[in-house]
mmCIF file of C-alpha atoms in Angstrom:
data_model
loop_
_atom_site.group_PDB
_atom_site.id
_atom_site.type_symbol
_atom_site.label_atom_id
_atom_site.label_comp_id
_atom_site.label_asym_id
_atom_site.label_seq_id
_atom_site.Cartn_x
_atom_site.Cartn_y
_atom_site.Cartn_z
ATOM 1 C CA MET X 11 81.051 91.021 89.613
ATOM 2 C CA SER X 12 84.076 90.231 87.613
ATOM 3 C CA ARG X 13 87.095 88.747 89.137
ATOM 4 C CA ILE X 14 90.888 89.943 88.096
ATOM 5 C CA VAL X 15 92.558 86.092 88.422
ATOM 6 C CA ALA X 16 95.971 87.232 87.330
ATOM 7 C CA VAL X 17 98.490 90.430 86.845
ATOM 8 C CA ALA X 18 101.809 90.429 84.956
ATOM 9 C CA PRO X 19 103.804 93.844 84.843
ATOM 10 C CA VAL X 20 106.407 93.275 82.524
ATOM 11 C CA LEU X 21 108.815 96.156 82.244
ATOM 12 C CA GLY X 22 111.151 97.488 78.994
ATOM 13 C CA ALA X 23 114.782 95.663 78.353
ATOM 14 C CA HIS X 24 116.499 98.430 78.750
ATOM 15 C CA PRO X 25 117.105 99.634 82.931
ATOM 16 C CA GLN X 26 119.225 102.797 83.390
ATOM 17 C CA PRO X 27 119.272 104.745 86.556
ATOM 18 C CA GLN X 28 117.772 107.671 86.290
ATOM 19 C CA GLU X 29 121.094 109.858 86.252
ATOM 20 C CA THR X 30 122.656 108.814 83.756
ATOM 21 C CA ILE X 31 119.939 109.145 81.563
ATOM 22 C CA ALA X 32 119.857 113.277 81.958
ATOM 23 C CA GLN X 33 123.754 112.964 81.830
ATOM 24 C CA PRO X 34 124.491 115.972 79.041
ATOM 25 C CA GLN X 35 127.137 113.292 77.253
ATOM 26 C CA GLU X 36 124.208 110.731 76.732
ATOM 27 C CA THR X 37 121.493 110.151 73.886
ATOM 28 C CA ILE X 38 118.819 112.267 75.701
ATOM 29 C CA ALA X 39 120.312 115.204 76.707
ATOM 30 C CA ARG X 40 121.326 115.693 73.251
ATOM 31 C CA THR X 41 118.626 114.993 71.656
ATOM 32 C CA LEU X 42 117.778 118.553 73.203
ATOM 33 C CA ALA X 43 120.599 119.513 72.284
ATOM 34 C CA PRO X 44 122.347 122.117 71.307
ATOM 35 C CA LEU X 45 118.598 123.940 73.687
ATOM 36 C CA VAL X 46 119.618 122.130 76.362
ATOM 37 C CA THR X 47 123.680 121.929 76.829
ATOM 38 C CA ASP X 48 124.447 124.967 75.314
ATOM 39 C CA ASP X 49 121.743 126.741 78.062
ATOM 40 C CA PRO X 50 123.650 126.559 81.453
ATOM 41 C CA GLY X 51 119.679 127.373 82.650
ATOM 42 C CA ARG X 52 117.716 125.260 81.274
ATOM 43 C CA ALA X 53 120.278 122.217 81.769
ATOM 44 C CA ALA X 54 120.105 123.320 85.329
ATOM 45 C CA LEU X 55 115.885 122.843 84.783
ATOM 46 C CA LEU X 56 116.733 119.783 82.956
ATOM 47 C CA HIS X 57 118.507 118.395 86.132
ATOM 48 C CA ARG X 58 116.330 119.601 88.610
ATOM 49 C CA LEU X 59 113.081 118.369 87.107
ATOM 50 C CA HIS X 60 115.248 114.286 86.891
ATOM 51 C CA ARG X 61 116.113 114.692 90.604
ATOM 52 C CA ASN X 62 112.545 115.461 91.833
ATOM 53 C CA ALA X 63 110.382 113.319 89.788
ATOM 54 C CA GLY X 64 110.612 110.719 92.463
ATOM 55 C CA VAL X 65 112.278 108.009 89.822
ATOM 56 C CA ARG X 66 115.331 105.996 90.560
ATOM 57 C CA ARG X 67 115.611 103.847 87.557
ATOM 58 C CA ARG X 68 113.675 103.113 84.257
ATOM 59 C CA HIS X 69 113.515 99.958 82.082
ATOM 60 C CA LEU X 70 113.209 101.357 78.455
ATOM 61 C CA ALA X 71 112.858 99.623 74.700
ATOM 62 C CA LEU X 72 115.629 100.437 72.834
ATOM 63 C CA PRO X 73 118.803 100.845 74.117
ATOM 64 C CA LEU X 74 120.076 104.685 75.179
ATOM 65 C CA GLU X 75 122.690 105.131 72.107
ATOM 66 C CA GLU X 76 119.490 104.626 69.722
ATOM 67 C CA TYR X 77 117.213 107.166 71.004
ATOM 68 C CA GLY X 78 119.296 109.754 69.157
ATOM 69 C CA SER X 79 117.741 108.140 65.537
ATOM 70 C CA MET X 80 113.681 108.655 66.286
ATOM 71 C CA GLY X 81 113.543 111.678 65.593
ATOM 72 C CA SER X 82 110.478 111.318 62.976
ATOM 73 C CA LEU X 83 106.964 109.551 63.597
ATOM 74 C CA GLU X 84 107.917 106.997 62.004
ATOM 75 C CA ALA X 85 110.819 105.713 63.043
ATOM 76 C CA SER X 86 108.850 105.811 66.399
ATOM 77 C CA ASN X 87 105.659 104.400 65.647
ATOM 78 C CA ALA X 88 107.604 101.804 63.450
ATOM 79 C CA ALA X 89 109.851 100.444 67.197
ATOM 80 C CA PHE X 90 106.426 100.757 69.282
ATOM 81 C CA VAL X 91 104.984 98.373 66.897
ATOM 82 C CA GLU X 92 108.138 95.940 67.208
ATOM 83 C CA HIS X 93 108.544 96.194 70.955
ATOM 84 C CA GLY X 94 105.354 96.685 72.207
ATOM 85 C CA SER X 95 104.054 94.024 70.681
ATOM 86 C CA ARG X 96 106.624 91.497 72.037
ATOM 87 C CA LEU X 97 105.783 92.753 75.366
ATOM 88 C CA ALA X 98 102.625 92.700 75.193
ATOM 89 C CA GLU X 99 102.982 88.792 74.093
ATOM 90 C CA ARG X 100 105.283 88.308 77.115
ATOM 91 C CA ALA X 101 102.767 90.057 79.650
ATOM 92 C CA ALA X 102 99.858 87.893 78.330
ATOM 93 C CA ARG X 103 101.669 84.382 78.030
ATOM 94 C CA GLU X 104 102.675 85.368 81.834
ATOM 95 C CA ALA X 105 98.762 86.367 83.032
ATOM 96 C CA LEU X 106 97.751 83.261 81.521
ATOM 97 C CA ASP X 107 100.438 81.036 83.169
ATOM 98 C CA ALA X 108 99.864 82.233 86.642
ATOM 99 C CA ALA X 109 95.415 82.308 85.976
ATOM 100 C CA GLY X 110 96.265 78.336 85.102
ATOM 101 C CA LEU X 111 94.762 78.981 81.474
ATOM 102 C CA ALA X 112 95.709 78.833 77.968
ATOM 103 C CA PRO X 113 95.374 80.741 75.303
ATOM 104 C CA SER X 114 92.511 79.282 73.769
ATOM 105 C CA ASP X 115 90.669 80.243 76.796
ATOM 106 C CA VAL X 116 90.287 83.399 75.940
ATOM 107 C CA ASP X 117 87.018 84.868 75.101
ATOM 108 C CA GLN X 118 87.569 89.228 75.182
ATOM 109 C CA VAL X 119 90.914 90.782 74.177
ATOM 110 C CA PHE X 120 90.638 94.795 75.651
ATOM 111 C CA THR X 121 93.942 96.602 74.532
ATOM 112 C CA THR X 122 95.144 99.690 75.704
ATOM 113 C CA SER X 123 97.893 102.143 74.507
ATOM 114 C CA VAL X 124 98.812 105.313 74.312
ATOM 115 C CA THR X 125 102.184 105.796 72.719
ATOM 116 C CA GLY X 126 102.232 104.564 70.181
ATOM 117 C CA VAL X 127 99.462 102.873 67.106
ATOM 118 C CA ALA X 128 99.130 100.173 64.682
ATOM 119 C CA ALA X 129 96.471 99.148 62.517
ATOM 120 C CA PRO X 130 95.973 95.969 62.072
ATOM 121 C CA SER X 131 96.245 97.025 66.346
ATOM 122 C CA LEU X 132 98.358 94.987 69.225
ATOM 123 C CA ASP X 133 95.780 92.123 70.124
ATOM 124 C CA VAL X 134 95.725 91.370 66.405
ATOM 125 C CA LEU X 135 99.872 90.816 66.469
ATOM 126 C CA VAL X 136 98.744 89.231 69.658
ATOM 127 C CA ALA X 137 96.381 86.618 68.562
ATOM 128 C CA GLY X 138 98.769 85.681 65.681
ATOM 129 C CA ARG X 139 101.967 84.907 68.048
ATOM 130 C CA LEU X 140 100.266 83.268 71.434
ATOM 131 C CA PRO X 141 97.981 82.503 69.575
ATOM 132 C CA LEU X 142 94.066 82.963 70.690
ATOM 133 C CA ARG X 143 91.351 81.548 68.863
ATOM 134 C CA SER X 144 90.092 83.297 65.932
ATOM 135 C CA ASP X 145 86.349 84.360 66.713
ATOM 136 C CA VAL X 146 88.335 86.717 70.012
ATOM 137 C CA ARG X 147 86.254 89.532 70.442
ATOM 138 C CA ARG X 148 88.437 92.765 70.551
ATOM 139 C CA THR X 149 88.573 95.971 71.466
ATOM 140 C CA PRO X 150 91.580 97.759 70.889
ATOM 141 C CA SER X 151 91.368 101.448 72.912
ATOM 142 C CA PHE X 152 93.626 105.006 72.150
ATOM 143 C CA GLY X 153 93.767 107.597 73.839
ATOM 144 C CA LEU X 154 92.836 106.586 77.792
ATOM 145 C CA GLY X 155 96.049 107.797 77.988
ATOM 146 C CA CYS X 156 97.383 107.454 81.836
ATOM 147 C CA ALA X 157 93.748 106.506 82.726
ATOM 148 C CA GLY X 158 94.070 103.750 80.436
ATOM 149 C CA GLY X 159 94.632 100.583 82.430
ATOM 150 C CA ALA X 160 91.832 101.473 85.341
ATOM 151 C CA GLY X 161 89.305 102.065 82.446
ATOM 152 C CA GLY X 162 90.292 98.722 80.463
ATOM 153 C CA LEU X 163 89.264 97.117 83.954
ATOM 154 C CA ALA X 164 86.561 98.972 83.905
ATOM 155 C CA ARG X 165 85.268 98.037 80.631
ATOM 156 C CA VAL X 166 86.176 94.303 80.687
ATOM 157 C CA HIS X 167 84.201 93.816 83.855
ATOM 158 C CA GLU X 168 80.821 95.660 81.930
ATOM 159 C CA GLN X 169 81.950 93.326 78.902
ATOM 160 C CA LEU X 170 82.297 90.584 81.255
ATOM 161 C CA ALA X 171 78.221 91.518 83.206
ATOM 162 C CA GLY X 172 76.926 90.312 79.305
ATOM 163 C CA ARG X 173 78.728 87.421 79.349
ATOM 164 C CA PRO X 174 79.878 86.316 82.617
ATOM 165 C CA ARG X 175 80.844 82.733 81.624
ATOM 166 C CA ASP X 176 83.983 84.406 79.505
ATOM 167 C CA VAL X 177 87.226 85.019 79.954
ATOM 168 C CA ALA X 178 89.106 88.243 78.951
ATOM 169 C CA LEU X 179 92.901 89.152 78.380
ATOM 170 C CA LEU X 180 93.011 93.270 79.820
ATOM 171 C CA LEU X 181 96.394 94.062 78.019
ATOM 172 C CA SER X 182 98.535 97.748 78.485
ATOM 173 C CA VAL X 183 101.565 98.823 76.518
ATOM 174 C CA GLU X 184 103.324 101.774 77.128
ATOM 175 C CA LEU X 185 106.739 103.011 75.244
ATOM 176 C CA CYS X 186 106.103 106.719 76.999
ATOM 177 C CA SER X 187 110.451 106.789 75.651
ATOM 178 C CA LEU X 188 109.573 107.064 72.258
ATOM 179 C CA THR X 189 107.761 110.499 73.007
ATOM 180 C CA LEU X 190 110.286 112.038 73.416
ATOM 181 C CA GLN X 191 110.709 115.015 70.896
ATOM 182 C CA HIS X 192 114.087 115.704 69.869
ATOM 183 C CA ARG X 193 115.395 119.545 70.178
ATOM 184 C CA ASP X 194 112.022 120.857 72.029
ATOM 185 C CA ASP X 195 112.908 122.218 75.531
ATOM 186 C CA SER X 196 109.329 122.951 76.452
ATOM 187 C CA THR X 197 109.300 122.423 80.401
ATOM 188 C CA ALA X 198 106.642 119.802 78.960
ATOM 189 C CA ASN X 199 109.290 117.435 77.647
ATOM 190 C CA LEU X 200 111.638 118.389 80.264
ATOM 191 C CA VAL X 201 109.308 116.327 83.182
ATOM 192 C CA ALA X 202 108.541 113.916 80.008
ATOM 193 C CA THR X 203 112.356 112.930 79.707
ATOM 194 C CA GLY X 204 113.105 112.963 83.913
ATOM 195 C CA LEU X 205 109.458 110.475 84.403
ATOM 196 C CA PHE X 206 108.043 108.162 82.079
ATOM 197 C CA GLY X 207 109.068 105.012 81.699
ATOM 198 C CA ASP X 208 108.681 101.629 79.645
ATOM 199 C CA GLY X 209 106.303 98.935 80.277
ATOM 200 C CA GLY X 210 103.205 96.893 79.684
ATOM 201 C CA ALA X 211 101.005 94.778 81.971
ATOM 202 C CA ALA X 212 98.598 91.836 80.994
ATOM 203 C CA ALA X 213 95.368 91.050 83.760
ATOM 204 C CA VAL X 214 93.074 87.666 83.265
ATOM 205 C CA LEU X 215 89.543 88.468 84.252
ATOM 206 C CA VAL X 216 86.370 85.969 84.163
ATOM 207 C CA GLY X 217 82.853 86.432 84.691
ATOM 208 C CA ASP X 218 81.036 85.337 87.334
ATOM 209 C CA GLU X 219 80.174 82.549 86.041
ATOM 210 C CA HIS X 220 83.080 81.273 85.149
ATOM 211 C CA ARG X 221 84.710 78.466 87.099
ATOM 212 C CA LEU X 222 87.529 80.352 88.505
ATOM 213 C CA ALA X 223 85.321 83.004 90.009
ATOM 214 C CA ARG X 224 84.590 80.655 92.779
ATOM 215 C CA PRO X 225 87.227 78.298 92.926
ATOM 216 C CA PRO X 226 86.844 75.431 94.899
ATOM 217 C CA VAL X 227 89.829 76.139 97.724
ATOM 218 C CA ALA X 228 91.595 79.902 97.948
ATOM 219 C CA PRO X 229 93.885 80.487 95.544
ATOM 220 C CA PRO X 230 98.232 80.696 96.114
ATOM 221 C CA ARG X 231 97.756 84.215 95.260
ATOM 222 C CA ARG X 232 95.909 87.004 96.328
ATOM 223 C CA THR X 233 92.760 87.819 94.038
ATOM 224 C CA ALA X 234 90.180 91.195 93.262
ATOM 225 C CA SER X 235 86.793 91.437 92.211
ATOM 226 C CA VAL X 236 85.466 94.374 90.503
ATOM 227 C CA VAL X 237 82.096 95.444 92.470
ATOM 228 C CA ASP X 238 81.040 99.004 90.395
ATOM 229 C CA THR X 239 83.185 101.682 88.533
ATOM 230 C CA ARG X 240 83.129 105.494 87.835
ATOM 231 C CA SER X 241 84.448 107.644 85.197
ATOM 232 C CA GLN X 242 84.516 111.997 85.454
ATOM 233 C CA LEU X 243 85.386 113.526 83.141
ATOM 234 C CA TYR X 244 86.516 117.643 84.143
ATOM 235 C CA PRO X 245 84.635 120.220 81.619
ATOM 236 C CA GLY X 246 87.254 122.774 80.302
ATOM 237 C CA THR X 247 89.933 120.800 80.490
ATOM 238 C CA ALA X 248 90.868 119.586 77.313
ATOM 239 C CA ASP X 249 93.775 121.261 76.712
ATOM 240 C CA ASP X 250 95.758 120.347 80.062
ATOM 241 C CA LEU X 251 97.344 117.351 79.291
ATOM 242 C CA GLY X 252 97.573 114.423 76.335
ATOM 243 C CA TRP X 253 99.233 115.482 72.896
ATOM 244 C CA ARG X 254 100.090 117.292 70.073
ATOM 245 C CA VAL X 255 100.858 115.157 66.851
ATOM 246 C CA ARG X 256 104.037 116.810 65.102
ATOM 247 C CA ASP X 257 105.378 114.847 62.093
ATOM 248 C CA THR X 258 108.183 114.343 64.630
ATOM 249 C CA GLY X 259 105.925 112.046 67.214
ATOM 250 C CA PHE X 260 103.525 112.717 70.019
ATOM 251 C CA SER X 261 104.310 115.788 71.356
ATOM 252 C CA ILE X 262 103.215 115.666 75.291
ATOM 253 C CA VAL X 263 100.355 118.886 76.561
ATOM 254 C CA LEU X 264 101.721 118.449 80.350
ATOM 255 C CA SER X 265 99.383 121.534 82.242
ATOM 256 C CA ALA X 266 100.583 122.539 86.012
ATOM 257 C CA ARG X 267 97.341 122.739 87.113
ATOM 258 C CA LEU X 268 96.782 118.859 86.931
ATOM 259 C CA PRO X 269 97.547 118.378 90.494
ATOM 260 C CA ASP X 270 95.442 121.221 91.337
ATOM 261 C CA LEU X 271 92.484 119.759 89.790
ATOM 262 C CA VAL X 272 92.519 116.014 91.390
ATOM 263 C CA ARG X 273 92.349 118.105 94.645
ATOM 264 C CA SER X 274 89.381 119.357 93.905
ATOM 265 C CA HIS X 275 87.360 117.190 92.117
ATOM 266 C CA LEU X 276 88.990 113.571 93.419
ATOM 267 C CA LEU X 277 86.874 113.625 96.672
ATOM 268 C CA ALA X 278 83.727 113.966 95.619
ATOM 269 C CA ASP X 279 83.856 111.635 92.686
ATOM 270 C CA VAL X 280 85.477 108.565 95.120
ATOM 271 C CA LYS X 281 82.919 109.828 97.720
ATOM 272 C CA GLY X 282 80.038 109.304 94.964
ATOM 273 C CA LEU X 283 81.084 105.503 93.898
ATOM 274 C CA LEU X 284 82.067 104.608 97.660
ATOM 275 C CA ALA X 285 78.160 105.507 98.439
ATOM 276 C CA GLU X 286 76.394 103.296 96.258
ATOM 277 C CA HIS X 287 77.554 100.829 98.844
ATOM 278 C CA GLY X 288 77.050 102.763 101.893
ATOM 279 C CA LEU X 289 80.833 103.235 101.754
ATOM 280 C CA ALA X 290 82.755 106.349 102.720
ATOM 281 C CA PRO X 291 86.419 106.820 102.477
ATOM 282 C CA ALA X 292 87.122 105.985 105.562
ATOM 283 C CA ASP X 293 85.692 102.428 105.276
ATOM 284 C CA VAL X 294 88.827 101.813 103.143
ATOM 285 C CA PRO X 295 91.983 100.513 103.872
ATOM 286 C CA THR X 296 93.365 99.465 100.264
ATOM 287 C CA TRP X 297 94.243 102.000 97.857
ATOM 288 C CA VAL X 298 95.796 101.255 94.461
ATOM 289 C CA VAL X 299 96.904 104.912 93.101
ATOM 290 C CA HIS X 300 98.686 105.963 89.303
ATOM 291 C CA ALA X 301 101.843 106.671 89.881
ATOM 292 C CA GLY X 302 101.680 109.531 87.490
ATOM 293 C CA GLY X 303 104.211 112.046 89.608
ATOM 294 C CA PRO X 304 105.152 112.996 93.082
ATOM 295 C CA ARG X 305 102.822 115.574 92.603
ATOM 296 C CA VAL X 306 99.951 113.959 91.363
ATOM 297 C CA LEU X 307 100.301 111.415 94.711
ATOM 298 C CA ASP X 308 101.062 114.314 97.072
ATOM 299 C CA ALA X 309 97.121 115.590 95.698
ATOM 300 C CA VAL X 310 95.197 112.086 96.006
ATOM 301 C CA ARG X 311 97.014 111.543 99.383
ATOM 302 C CA ASP X 312 95.609 115.719 100.320
ATOM 303 C CA ALA X 313 92.113 115.474 98.721
ATOM 304 C CA LEU X 314 91.805 112.093 100.435
ATOM 305 C CA GLY X 315 93.520 112.594 103.829
ATOM 306 C CA LEU X 316 95.370 109.325 103.414
ATOM 307 C CA ALA X 317 98.443 108.437 105.036
ATOM 308 C CA GLU X 318 101.768 107.697 103.531
ATOM 309 C CA GLU X 319 101.254 104.103 104.113
ATOM 310 C CA ASP X 320 98.632 104.505 101.351
ATOM 311 C CA LEU X 321 100.789 104.774 98.660
ATOM 312 C CA ARG X 322 103.810 103.552 99.069
ATOM 313 C CA HIS X 323 103.227 100.802 96.754
ATOM 314 C CA SER X 324 102.317 103.804 93.802
ATOM 315 C CA ARG X 325 105.779 105.530 95.265
ATOM 316 C CA GLU X 326 108.085 102.945 95.067
ATOM 317 C CA HIS X 327 106.970 101.649 91.937
ATOM 318 C CA LEU X 328 107.342 105.333 90.723
ATOM 319 C CA ALA X 329 110.582 105.254 91.777
ATOM 320 C CA ASP X 330 111.188 101.973 90.524
ATOM 321 C CA ALA X 331 110.013 102.347 86.524
ATOM 322 C CA GLY X 332 109.070 106.010 86.317
ATOM 323 C CA ASN X 333 105.293 106.811 85.177
ATOM 324 C CA LEU X 334 104.247 104.228 82.389
ATOM 325 C CA SER X 335 100.637 105.861 81.801
ATOM 326 C CA SER X 336 97.996 103.122 81.315
ATOM 327 C CA ALA X 337 100.597 100.280 82.520
ATOM 328 C CA SER X 338 101.201 101.961 85.996
ATOM 329 C CA VAL X 339 97.772 101.377 87.641
ATOM 330 C CA LEU X 340 98.254 97.707 86.973
ATOM 331 C CA HIS X 341 101.866 97.083 88.100
ATOM 332 C CA VAL X 342 100.430 99.089 91.525
ATOM 333 C CA LEU X 343 97.685 96.838 91.197
ATOM 334 C CA ALA X 344 100.176 93.524 91.070
ATOM 335 C CA ARG X 345 102.454 95.557 93.861
ATOM 336 C CA THR X 346 99.226 95.737 95.956
ATOM 337 C CA LEU X 347 98.137 92.099 96.018
ATOM 338 C CA GLU X 348 101.163 90.527 96.234
ATOM 339 C CA ALA X 349 101.620 92.751 99.491
ATOM 340 C CA THR X 350 98.450 93.050 101.127
ATOM 341 C CA ASP X 351 97.218 91.982 104.716
ATOM 342 C CA ALA X 352 93.865 93.530 104.096
ATOM 343 C CA PRO X 353 91.214 90.822 105.037
ATOM 344 C CA PRO X 354 89.185 89.178 102.367
ATOM 345 C CA GLY X 355 86.149 90.530 101.869
ATOM 346 C CA SER X 356 87.915 94.109 102.475
ATOM 347 C CA PRO X 357 87.520 97.076 99.608
ATOM 348 C CA ALA X 358 89.829 98.529 97.874
ATOM 349 C CA VAL X 359 89.512 102.046 95.310
ATOM 350 C CA LEU X 360 91.819 101.599 92.195
ATOM 351 C CA MET X 361 92.018 105.399 90.265
ATOM 352 C CA ALA X 362 94.056 106.652 87.392
ATOM 353 C CA PHE X 363 93.865 110.221 85.680
ATOM 354 C CA GLY X 364 93.946 110.325 81.790
ATOM 355 C CA PRO X 365 93.052 113.229 79.262
ATOM 356 C CA GLY X 366 90.305 114.819 79.202
ATOM 357 C CA VAL X 367 90.859 115.445 82.086
ATOM 358 C CA SER X 368 89.289 112.458 83.337
ATOM 359 C CA THR X 369 89.399 110.324 85.845
ATOM 360 C CA GLU X 370 89.062 106.594 86.223
ATOM 361 C CA LEU X 371 87.977 104.672 89.545
ATOM 362 C CA VAL X 372 87.205 101.167 90.265
ATOM 363 C CA LEU X 373 85.849 99.751 93.238
ATOM 364 C CA LEU X 374 87.741 96.331 94.153
ATOM 365 C CA ARG X 375 86.597 92.960 96.735
ATOM 366 C CA LEU X 376 89.369 91.724 98.008
ATOM 367 C CA GLU X 377 89.089 88.390 97.421
ATOM 368 C CA GLY X 378 92.242 85.389 98.012
ATOM 369 C CA ARG X 379 94.578 84.287 101.067
ATOM 370 C CA CYS X 380 94.743 85.661 104.163
#
């Protein structure tokens, strides 16, 4: 098993209350004008979607007034590279400090994002700033979407199985606000303006032969071991979630049937993962669920028969920061490890959903302090 020894969540530098973002005089609404501000029906829909998103505040990468100049893919992607690399660097430093490791200790780095592209990839920019060793093994990933945090944990775990003495750094950076489409009053775009925020996270994992996998004394913070993973694609759903790439940037594809897909498939997927370890959903006291939105969280609750308390950290994160795509589930994991009173050795299931439509599941064993 690999072990997660530190998780560092970070957020965009410019927090904004949800009600401010949706005001007609503010930039987010103005970029949709005159489509929304001149249409009372669409304006009312915008405000209703923002009110019902389960979000109180979001942390944006840029000051609100600068989004009016983000009308092209070139402009938005340049901002992604500049601000995303800084956020990734900050998360990496905080995670390594928490783990008691130096950048030179890192053997592998896996980077996931779906809100911008870079070549050289963000991990190269971060490697030069920390700095990481020149022989670090890099795996940049684009396209996993909201499933990228969970999928990243899974892929790093599999890599560490072959290199059990290694230290791996997982980086997730998502600047969702830069994908806002100007002059687009589609319902999907209006939902996106009310749901998604900017942030990132870093996680440090070690292989099971590394000294931190079995410390001589319990660490001061909660950690978790990765026991197993499961990936599932749902056929015929490629058009339900993702991007259409336009000259103006990434235009969101967001089907209303996503919660129904979760309700239909999730229980069988979770049972399949747990059964291989002699477990059932009722044996799991801790659930780490991607904060995809209120309807997605409701669907997870209904599919698995969970209590609202099981989703408390997911809903709190959604309210505090919005949906951060791949980074969200890592933020929820950090909250969970800090707050849970589940006994050491007990199982936890981490999950996220992304384009495909796909589900990424990670079976964890809680370690660390009681």
